[in-house]
CSV table of C-alpha atoms in Angstrom, one decimal:
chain,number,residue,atom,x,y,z
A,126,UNK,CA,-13.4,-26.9,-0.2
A,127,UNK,CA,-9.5,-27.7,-0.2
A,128,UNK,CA,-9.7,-27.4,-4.3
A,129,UNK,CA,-10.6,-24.1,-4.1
A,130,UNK,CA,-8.0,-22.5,-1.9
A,131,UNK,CA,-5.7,-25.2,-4.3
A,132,UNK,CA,-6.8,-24.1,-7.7
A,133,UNK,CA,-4.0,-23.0,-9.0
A,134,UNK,CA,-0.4,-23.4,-10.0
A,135,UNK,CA,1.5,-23.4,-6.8
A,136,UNK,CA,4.5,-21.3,-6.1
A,137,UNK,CA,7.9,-21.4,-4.7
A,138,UNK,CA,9.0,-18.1,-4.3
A,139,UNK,CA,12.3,-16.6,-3.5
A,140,UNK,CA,14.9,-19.0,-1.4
A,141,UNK,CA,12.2,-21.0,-1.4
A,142,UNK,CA,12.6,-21.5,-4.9
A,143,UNK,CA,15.9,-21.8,-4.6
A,144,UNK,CA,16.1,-24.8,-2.0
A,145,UNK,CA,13.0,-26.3,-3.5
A,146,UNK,CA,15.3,-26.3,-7.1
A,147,UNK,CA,18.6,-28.2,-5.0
A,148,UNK,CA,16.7,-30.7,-3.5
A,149,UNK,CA,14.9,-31.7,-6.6
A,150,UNK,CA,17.5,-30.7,-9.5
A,151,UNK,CA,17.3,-32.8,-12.4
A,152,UNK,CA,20.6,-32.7,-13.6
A,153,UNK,CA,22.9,-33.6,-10.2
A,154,UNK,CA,21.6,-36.0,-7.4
A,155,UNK,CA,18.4,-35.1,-6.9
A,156,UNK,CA,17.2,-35.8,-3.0
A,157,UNK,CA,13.5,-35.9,-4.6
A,158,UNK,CA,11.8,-37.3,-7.2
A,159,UNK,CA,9.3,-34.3,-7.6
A,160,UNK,CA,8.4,-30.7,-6.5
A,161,UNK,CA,5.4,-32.7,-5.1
A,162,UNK,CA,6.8,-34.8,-3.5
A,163,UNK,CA,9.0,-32.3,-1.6
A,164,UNK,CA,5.7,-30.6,-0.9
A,165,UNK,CA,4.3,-33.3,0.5
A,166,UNK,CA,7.5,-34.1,2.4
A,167,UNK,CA,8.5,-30.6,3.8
A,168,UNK,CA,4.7,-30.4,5.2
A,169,UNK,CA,4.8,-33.2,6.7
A,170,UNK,CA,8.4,-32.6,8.5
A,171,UNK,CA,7.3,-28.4,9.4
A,172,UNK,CA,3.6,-30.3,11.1
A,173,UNK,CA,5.2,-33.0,12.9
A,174,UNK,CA,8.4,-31.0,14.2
A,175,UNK,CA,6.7,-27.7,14.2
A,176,UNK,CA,8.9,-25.6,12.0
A,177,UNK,CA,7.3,-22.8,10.3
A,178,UNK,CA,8.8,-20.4,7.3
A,179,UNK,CA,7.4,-17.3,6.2
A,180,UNK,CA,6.6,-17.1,2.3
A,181,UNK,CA,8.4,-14.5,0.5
A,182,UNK,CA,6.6,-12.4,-2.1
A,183,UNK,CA,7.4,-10.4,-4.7
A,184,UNK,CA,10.4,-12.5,-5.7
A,185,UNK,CA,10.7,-13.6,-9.3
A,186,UNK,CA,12.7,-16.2,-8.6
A,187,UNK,CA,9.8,-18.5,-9.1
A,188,UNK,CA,9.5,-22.6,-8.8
A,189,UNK,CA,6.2,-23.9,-9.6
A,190,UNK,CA,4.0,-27.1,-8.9
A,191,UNK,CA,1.6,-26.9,-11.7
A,192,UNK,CA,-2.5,-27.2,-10.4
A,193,UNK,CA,-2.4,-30.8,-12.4
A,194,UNK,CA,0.1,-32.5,-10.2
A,195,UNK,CA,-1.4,-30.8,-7.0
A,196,UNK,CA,-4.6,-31.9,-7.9
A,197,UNK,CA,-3.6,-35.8,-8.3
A,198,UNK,CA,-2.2,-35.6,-4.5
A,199,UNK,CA,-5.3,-33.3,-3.2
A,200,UNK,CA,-6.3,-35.9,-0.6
A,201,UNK,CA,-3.1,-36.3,1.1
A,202,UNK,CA,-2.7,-32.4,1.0
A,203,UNK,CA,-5.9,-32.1,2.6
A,204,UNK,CA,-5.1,-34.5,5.3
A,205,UNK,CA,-1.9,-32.5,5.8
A,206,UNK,CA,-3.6,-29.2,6.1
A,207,UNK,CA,-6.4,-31.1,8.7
A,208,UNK,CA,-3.3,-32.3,10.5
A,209,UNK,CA,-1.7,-28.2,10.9
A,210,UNK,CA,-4.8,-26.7,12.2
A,211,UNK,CA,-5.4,-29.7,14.7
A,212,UNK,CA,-1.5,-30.0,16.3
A,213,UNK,CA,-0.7,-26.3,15.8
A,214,UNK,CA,-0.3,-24.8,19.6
A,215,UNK,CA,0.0,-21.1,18.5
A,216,UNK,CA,-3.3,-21.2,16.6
A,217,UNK,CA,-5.9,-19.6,19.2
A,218,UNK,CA,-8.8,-21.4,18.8
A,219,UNK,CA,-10.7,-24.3,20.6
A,220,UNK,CA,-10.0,-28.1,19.5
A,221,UNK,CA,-13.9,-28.2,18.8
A,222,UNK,CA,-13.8,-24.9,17.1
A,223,UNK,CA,-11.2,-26.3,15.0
A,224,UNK,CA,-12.8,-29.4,14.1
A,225,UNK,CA,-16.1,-27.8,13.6
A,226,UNK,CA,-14.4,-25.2,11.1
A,227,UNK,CA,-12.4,-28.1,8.7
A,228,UNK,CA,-15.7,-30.4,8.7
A,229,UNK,CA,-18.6,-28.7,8.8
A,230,UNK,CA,-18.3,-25.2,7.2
A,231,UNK,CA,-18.2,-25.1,3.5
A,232,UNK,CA,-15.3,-22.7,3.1
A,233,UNK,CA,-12.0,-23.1,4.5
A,234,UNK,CA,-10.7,-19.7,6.4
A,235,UNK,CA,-7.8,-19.2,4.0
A,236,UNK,CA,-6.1,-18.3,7.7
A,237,UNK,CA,-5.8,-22.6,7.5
A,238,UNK,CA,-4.0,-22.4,4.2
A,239,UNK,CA,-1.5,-19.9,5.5
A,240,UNK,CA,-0.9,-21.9,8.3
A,241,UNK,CA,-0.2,-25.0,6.8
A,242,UNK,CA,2.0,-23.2,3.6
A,243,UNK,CA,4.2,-21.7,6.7
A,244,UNK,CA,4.6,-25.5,8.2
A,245,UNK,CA,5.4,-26.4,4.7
A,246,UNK,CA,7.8,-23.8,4.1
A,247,UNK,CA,9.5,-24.1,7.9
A,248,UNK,CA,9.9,-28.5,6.6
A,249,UNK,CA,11.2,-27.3,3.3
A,250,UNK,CA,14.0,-24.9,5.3
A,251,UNK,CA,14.9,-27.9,7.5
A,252,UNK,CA,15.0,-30.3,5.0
A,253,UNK,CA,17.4,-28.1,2.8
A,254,UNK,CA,19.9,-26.9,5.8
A,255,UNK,CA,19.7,-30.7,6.9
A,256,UNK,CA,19.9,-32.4,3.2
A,257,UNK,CA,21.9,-30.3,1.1
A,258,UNK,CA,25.1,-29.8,0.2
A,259,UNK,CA,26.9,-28.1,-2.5
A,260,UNK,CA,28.4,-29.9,-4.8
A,261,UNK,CA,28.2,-33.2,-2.5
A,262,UNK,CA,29.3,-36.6,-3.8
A,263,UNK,CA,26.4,-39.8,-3.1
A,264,UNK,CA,28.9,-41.0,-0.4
A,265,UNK,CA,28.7,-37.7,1.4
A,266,UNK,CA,24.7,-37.1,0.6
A,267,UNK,CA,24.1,-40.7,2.2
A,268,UNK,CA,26.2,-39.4,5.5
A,269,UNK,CA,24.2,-36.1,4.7
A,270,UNK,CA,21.0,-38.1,5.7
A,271,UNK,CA,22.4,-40.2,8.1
A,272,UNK,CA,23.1,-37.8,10.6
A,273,UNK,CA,20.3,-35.8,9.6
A,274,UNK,CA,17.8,-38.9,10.3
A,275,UNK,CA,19.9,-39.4,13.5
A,276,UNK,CA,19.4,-35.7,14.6
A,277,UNK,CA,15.5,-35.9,13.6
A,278,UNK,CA,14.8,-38.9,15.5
A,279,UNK,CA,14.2,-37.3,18.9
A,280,UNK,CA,12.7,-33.9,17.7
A,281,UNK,CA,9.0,-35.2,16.8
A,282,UNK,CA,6.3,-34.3,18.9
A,283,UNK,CA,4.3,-36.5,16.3
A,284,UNK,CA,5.1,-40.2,15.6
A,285,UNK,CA,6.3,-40.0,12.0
A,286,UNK,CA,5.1,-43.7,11.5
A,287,UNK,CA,1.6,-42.5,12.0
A,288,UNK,CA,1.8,-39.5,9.6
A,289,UNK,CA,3.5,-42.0,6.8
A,290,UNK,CA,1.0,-44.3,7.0
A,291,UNK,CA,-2.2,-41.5,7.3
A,292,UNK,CA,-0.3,-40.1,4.0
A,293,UNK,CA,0.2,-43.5,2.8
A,294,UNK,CA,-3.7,-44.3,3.0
């Protein structure tokens, strides 16, 4: 169900790609290990504080997250897009209606997807005006995340111990 919507390369696009590049550059102090993992993280952040982005189209300035990679962390993506359509408060529809639609129908209402790309995107945004500095030295990306840990504890409507630990699992 997931795989299908999930089938393909994903892509940054836009300032997007461009915050998704600075938080995982290769060649200077790289906040993250992987585009994937920034995925992962930036969903999980835009779900559990409610931050949404809009996707930008039409912009060549591309980042991408080849279908291989997404494909070895499908499970934890799923459980992330299971996670936006049950807390979302904007999304008008019924928590049974909700539940009934991600377990028991075979196709997932691409509707779901969009939703949880625009959590991912709003986590990616935070994360970048929260993380990111140019040209930052470690000393001042550690104080970086400090504060930025310090400002985020109080924001969560979610406990972020229990979405680790879901994702963990």
């Amino acid at each position: 169900m997931i795989r299908e919507i999930f089938s393909s390369t994903y892509l940054f696009h836009g300032k997007h790609a461009s915050m998704a590049r600075e938080l995982v550059d290769k060649t200077g102090n790289k906040l993250f290990e992987s585009y994937i993992d920034l995925f992962i993280n930036a969903a999980m952040v835009g779900i559990a504080l409610h931050k949404k982005g809009t996707k930008e189209k039409g912009n060549e300035n591309t980042t991408k997250i080849p279908f291989e990679v997404i494909n070895k962390r499908m499970s934890k993506i799923w459980l992330l897009v299971q996670l936006a359509v049950l807390t979302d408060s904007d999304l008008d529809l019924a928590q049974d209606d909700r539940l009934e639609a991600l377990y028991r129908h075979a196709d997932l209402s691409p509707e779901y997807i969009t939703l949880f790309e625009s959590f991912m995107l709003g986590g990616l945004e935070f994360l970048h005006e929260g993380l990111y500095t140019v040209g930052a030295s470690e000393l001042q990306q550690v104080t970086n995340i400090g504060m930025f840990l310090d400002n985020m504890n109080g924001d969560s409507s979610i406990n972020s111990e229990e979405i680790i630990d879901l994702v963990r699992n």
